Coordinates of C-alpha atoms in Angstrom, one line a residue:
K605 CA -63.9 -22.5 22.9
A606 CA -64.8 -21.0 19.9
I607 CA -64.8 -17.7 22.4
T608 CA -61.0 -18.8 22.6
K609 CA -60.4 -19.4 19.4
L610 CA -62.4 -15.1 19.3
R611 CA -59.7 -14.3 20.9
D612 CA -57.0 -15.7 20.1
Q613 CA -57.9 -14.8 16.7
E614 CA -58.3 -11.2 17.7
K615 CA -54.3 -11.8 19.3
K616 CA -53.5 -12.5 16.1
S617 CA -55.2 -10.2 14.9
K618 CA -53.4 -7.3 16.6
D619 CA -50.2 -8.7 17.4
L620 CA -50.0 -8.6 13.2
E621 CA -51.6 -4.9 13.2
R622 CA -48.9 -3.7 15.7
V623 CA -46.7 -5.6 12.8
L624 CA -47.3 -3.5 9.9
S625 CA -47.5 -0.5 12.4
Q626 CA -44.0 -0.9 13.3
L627 CA -43.2 -2.0 9.9
R628 CA -45.0 1.1 8.6
N629 CA -42.9 2.9 11.6
E630 CA -39.5 1.8 10.6
H631 CA -40.6 2.7 6.5
E632 CA -41.0 5.9 7.5
Q633 CA -38.1 6.6 9.1
F634 CA -36.0 5.1 6.7
K635 CA -37.2 6.9 4.2
S636 CA -36.9 10.9 6.9
S637 CA -33.9 9.6 6.9
F638 CA -32.5 8.7 3.4
E639 CA -34.5 11.9 2.0
S640 CA -32.3 13.3 4.8
T641 CA -29.0 11.6 3.2
V642 CA -30.2 12.2 -0.4
Q643 CA -30.5 16.4 0.3
Q644 CA -27.4 16.3 2.4
R645 CA -24.9 14.3 -0.3
G646 CA -26.8 16.3 -2.8
Q647 CA -26.2 19.8 -1.2
E648 CA -22.6 17.7 -0.3
Q649 CA -22.4 17.5 -4.1
S650 CA -22.9 21.1 -4.5
A651 CA -20.6 22.5 -2.6
T652 CA -17.6 20.6 -3.7
I653 CA -18.3 21.1 -7.2
S654 CA -19.2 24.9 -6.2
T655 CA -15.7 24.7 -4.5
L656 CA -14.0 22.4 -7.8
Q657 CA -16.1 25.5 -10.7
I658 CA -14.0 28.2 -8.6
R659 CA -10.3 27.1 -8.4
L660 CA -11.4 26.2 -12.0
D661 CA -11.9 30.0 -12.6
E662 CA -8.5 30.6 -10.5
L663 CA -6.6 28.7 -12.0
E664 CA -7.8 29.8 -15.5
K665 CA -7.7 33.9 -14.8
R666 CA -4.4 32.8 -13.3
S667 CA -3.2 31.1 -16.5
A668 CA -4.4 33.9 -19.4
S669 CA -3.0 36.4 -16.1
M670 CA 0.7 34.2 -17.3
I671 CA 0.3 33.8 -20.8
N672 CA -0.8 37.6 -21.3
S673 CA 2.5 38.4 -19.3
L674 CA 4.6 35.9 -21.3
H675 CA 3.2 36.9 -24.8
S676 CA 4.1 41.1 -22.8
E677 CA 7.6 39.8 -22.3
I678 CA 7.8 38.0 -26.0
Q679 CA 6.4 41.3 -28.0
T680 CA 9.0 43.0 -25.7
A681 CA 11.9 41.1 -26.6
N682 CA 10.7 40.7 -30.2
T683 CA 11.2 44.0 -30.3
T684 CA 14.6 44.4 -28.4
I685 CA 15.1 41.9 -31.3
E686 CA 14.5 43.8 -34.0
G687 CA 16.3 46.7 -32.5
L688 CA 19.0 45.1 -31.8
N689 CA 18.9 43.9 -35.9
Q690 CA 18.5 47.6 -36.6
T691 CA 22.0 48.1 -34.9
L692 CA 23.6 46.1 -35.3
K693 CA 22.6 46.4 -39.5
S694 CA 24.1 50.5 -39.0
I695 CA 26.7 49.4 -37.2
G696 CA 27.3 47.0 -40.1
T697 CA 26.9 49.2 -42.4
H698 CA 29.7 52.2 -40.4
H699 CA 31.8 49.3 -39.8
R700 CA 31.7 49.5 -44.6
A701 CA 32.2 53.0 -44.2
H702 CA 35.4 52.9 -42.2
R703 CA 37.1 50.4 -44.1
T704 CA 36.2 52.3 -47.3
S705 CA 37.6 55.3 -45.3
L706 CA 40.6 54.0 -44.3
R707 CA 41.2 52.1 -47.7
N708 CA 41.2 55.8 -49.7
S709 CA 43.6 56.6 -46.2
T710 CA 45.3 53.8 -47.6
T711 CA 45.7 55.4 -51.1
R712 CA 46.4 58.8 -50.0
L713 CA 49.4 57.6 -48.4
L714 CA 50.0 55.9 -51.3
Q715 CA 49.4 58.6 -53.2
L716 CA 51.4 61.0 -50.7
A717 CA 54.8 58.8 -50.6
T718 CA 54.5 58.8 -54.2
R719 CA 54.8 62.4 -54.7
F720 CA 57.3 62.8 -51.8
K721 CA 59.8 60.6 -54.1
H722 CA 59.5 63.1 -56.5
F723 CA 60.7 65.9 -53.8
S724 CA 64.3 67.4 -53.7
F725 CA 64.9 69.3 -50.8
G726 CA 65.4 73.0 -51.4
N727 CA 63.7 75.1 -48.0
E728 CA 60.2 75.0 -49.7
K729 CA 60.1 71.4 -50.6
R730 CA 61.7 70.5 -47.7
A731 CA 58.1 73.1 -46.5
L732 CA 56.1 70.6 -48.7
V733 CA 57.6 67.3 -47.3
A734 CA 57.6 68.2 -43.4
E735 CA 53.9 69.1 -44.0
G736 CA 53.0 65.9 -45.9
E737 CA 54.8 64.0 -43.3
Q738 CA 52.2 66.4 -41.1
R739 CA 49.8 64.8 -43.1
I740 CA 50.9 61.3 -43.4
I741 CA 50.6 61.0 -39.4
S742 CA 47.5 62.6 -39.4
L743 CA 46.5 60.6 -41.6
Q744 CA 48.1 57.2 -40.1
N745 CA 46.6 58.2 -36.9
E746 CA 43.6 58.3 -38.3
M747 CA 43.9 55.0 -40.1
N748 CA 44.7 53.5 -36.2
G749 CA 41.5 55.4 -34.7
L750 CA 39.3 54.1 -37.7
R751 CA 41.0 50.9 -37.4
N752 CA 40.1 50.8 -33.1
R753 CA 37.1 51.9 -33.9
A754 CA 36.5 48.8 -36.0
A755 CA 37.8 47.1 -33.8
N756 CA 35.5 48.2 -31.6
D757 CA 32.8 48.0 -33.7
S758 CA 33.1 44.0 -33.8
A759 CA 33.0 43.5 -29.9
E760 CA 30.1 45.5 -30.1
Q761 CA 28.6 43.8 -32.9
E762 CA 29.7 40.8 -31.1
K763 CA 28.3 41.4 -27.6
L764 CA 25.0 42.2 -29.4
R765 CA 24.8 38.8 -30.9
Q766 CA 25.7 37.2 -27.2
K767 CA 22.6 40.2 -26.3
I768 CA 20.3 39.2 -29.2
S769 CA 21.5 34.8 -28.6
R770 CA 20.2 35.0 -25.2
L771 CA 17.6 37.5 -25.8
N772 CA 16.6 34.0 -28.1
D773 CA 17.0 31.5 -25.2
L774 CA 14.4 33.5 -23.5
N775 CA 12.3 33.7 -25.9
N776 CA 12.2 29.9 -26.3
D777 CA 12.0 29.4 -22.4
M778 CA 9.0 31.1 -22.4
S779 CA 7.5 29.8 -24.6
M780 CA 8.1 27.0 -23.0
R781 CA 6.8 28.0 -19.9
E782 CA 3.1 28.7 -21.6
K783 CA 3.3 25.1 -22.9
R784 CA 3.9 23.5 -19.5
L785 CA 1.4 25.7 -18.2
Q786 CA -1.2 24.9 -20.8
A787 CA -0.5 21.2 -20.0
Q788 CA -0.5 21.7 -17.0
Q789 CA -4.4 23.7 -17.4
E790 CA -5.0 20.9 -19.2
Q791 CA -4.7 18.5 -16.9
A792 CA -6.5 20.0 -13.7
L793 CA -9.1 20.5 -15.5
S794 CA -9.2 16.4 -16.3
A795 CA -8.9 15.3 -13.7
A796 CA -11.8 17.7 -12.2
K797 CA -13.8 17.0 -14.1
K798 CA -12.6 12.8 -12.7
E799 CA -12.8 13.1 -9.0
Y800 CA -17.3 15.3 -10.7
E801 CA -17.8 12.2 -12.4
S802 CA -16.6 9.9 -9.8
Q803 CA -18.4 11.5 -7.1
F804 CA -21.7 11.1 -9.2
S805 CA -20.9 8.0 -9.8
E806 CA -21.2 7.0 -6.2
L807 CA -24.1 9.4 -5.6
K808 CA -25.9 7.3 -7.5
T809 CA -24.8 3.8 -6.8
S810 CA -26.1 4.8 -3.7
Y811 CA -29.0 6.5 -4.2
D812 CA -30.2 3.4 -6.6
T813 CA -29.1 1.0 -3.6
S814 CA -31.1 3.2 -0.9
L815 CA -34.5 3.1 -3.9
R816 CA -33.7 -1.1 -3.8
M817 CA -34.3 -1.3 -0.4
Q818 CA -37.1 0.8 0.5
L819 CA -39.0 -0.9 -2.8
M820 CA -37.6 -4.2 -1.5
I821 CA -39.3 -3.2 1.9
L822 CA -42.1 -1.9 0.6
H823 CA -42.6 -5.1 -1.2
Q824 CA -42.4 -6.7 1.9
A825 CA -45.0 -4.1 3.4
N826 CA -47.6 -5.7 1.0
V827 CA -46.5 -8.6 1.6
H828 CA -47.4 -9.1 4.7
A829 CA -50.4 -6.6 4.3
Q830 CA -51.9 -9.4 1.2
L831 CA -50.4 -12.1 4.1
A832 CA -53.2 -10.7 7.1
Q833 CA -55.5 -10.2 5.0
L834 CA -54.8 -14.0 3.6
K835 CA -55.6 -14.8 7.7
A836 CA -58.2 -12.9 8.6
R837 CA -60.1 -14.7 5.5
L838 CA -59.3 -17.7 6.9
D839 CA -59.7 -18.0 10.4
S840 CA -63.0 -16.2 8.7
G841 CA -63.8 -19.1 7.2
R842 CA -62.7 -21.1 10.0
G843 CA -65.0 -19.1 12.4
R844 CA -67.8 -19.6 10.3
Q845 CA -67.0 -23.5 10.1
N846 CA -66.8 -23.8 14.3
D847 CA -70.2 -21.8 14.0
L848 CA -71.0 -24.6 11.9
E849 CA -69.6 -27.9 13.1
S850 CA -71.0 -26.3 17.0
S851 CA -74.9 -25.5 15.3
E852 CA -74.1 -29.3 13.9
S853 CA -73.5 -30.9 17.3
Q854 CA -76.1 -28.5 19.2
Q855 CA -78.6 -30.5 16.2
V856 CA -77.3 -33.8 16.7
Q857 CA -77.2 -33.4 21.4
I858 CA -81.2 -32.1 20.4
A859 CA -81.5 -34.8 18.4
T860 CA -80.7 -37.5 20.7
S861 CA -82.2 -35.6 24.0
L862 CA -85.6 -36.5 21.8
R863 CA -84.7 -39.6 21.5
T864 CA -84.3 -40.3 24.0
A865 CA -87.1 -38.5 26.1
L866 CA -89.7 -41.0 22.8
E867 CA -88.2 -43.8 24.1
Q868 CA -88.4 -43.1 27.3
E869 CA -91.7 -42.3 27.2
Q870 CA -92.6 -45.4 25.4
K871 CA -90.9 -47.4 27.4
K872 CA -93.9 -45.3 30.4
N873 CA -96.3 -47.0 28.2
K874 CA -95.4 -50.1 27.6
V875 CA -95.0 -50.4 30.7
G876 CA -97.6 -48.3 32.0
L877 CA -99.5 -51.1 28.6
C878 CA -98.3 -54.6 30.7
A879 CA -99.8 -53.2 33.7
V880 CA -103.2 -52.8 32.6

């Protein structure tokens, strides 16, 4: 029986060792798989971050290029507007000069007309009258030309005003486009930051969960090892108890045998004495 119990204990001990070995193998496999997964996720995270950084750099370059282009166009428009304003000032100056010349011509016509009223119609005076009429006609033509030039100047000035208005509208539109580009850039940066934080949080949560699982498995393995040690100590104590019980039983059997032999010897002695 003691040998059978010992064999059973050895079998149980081997089973426990096999279970512990299996748990260790599973733990190593899980650890290797976990490290591989963490490394792979880290590489994917690094690749994603690199891609996002590249996209952000490209977006910043394109935004900077477009903003520089808009600034250049705005400066060109401002220069054109300044040139048109100078042209308008020059046209206004010429227009005022034409008006002054027109008033002077009108004054000269009135003066000539006044002078012709005092002339008689002699031959010499007729020549003067004819010369005066020619001069009046010339002055009238000049006045008509000045009126036409003034009208053309007014039309040209109106065109310039319209062109300046269009350039101002274009300048405002460029400013709005620049603000939209800046807003889009800020939105892209904010979205990239949120995506990075989300992926980092997801990876950290996965890592924490896996780490807790690994700690639980290690704790379970330690508990199994402690249970195995306690069981081995208990089995060892039981073995010693069985040995003591077996030794005590043998001593009892020996004592019983000796008592029986003594009783038989005493009976023989009694029988011998009776026979004598």
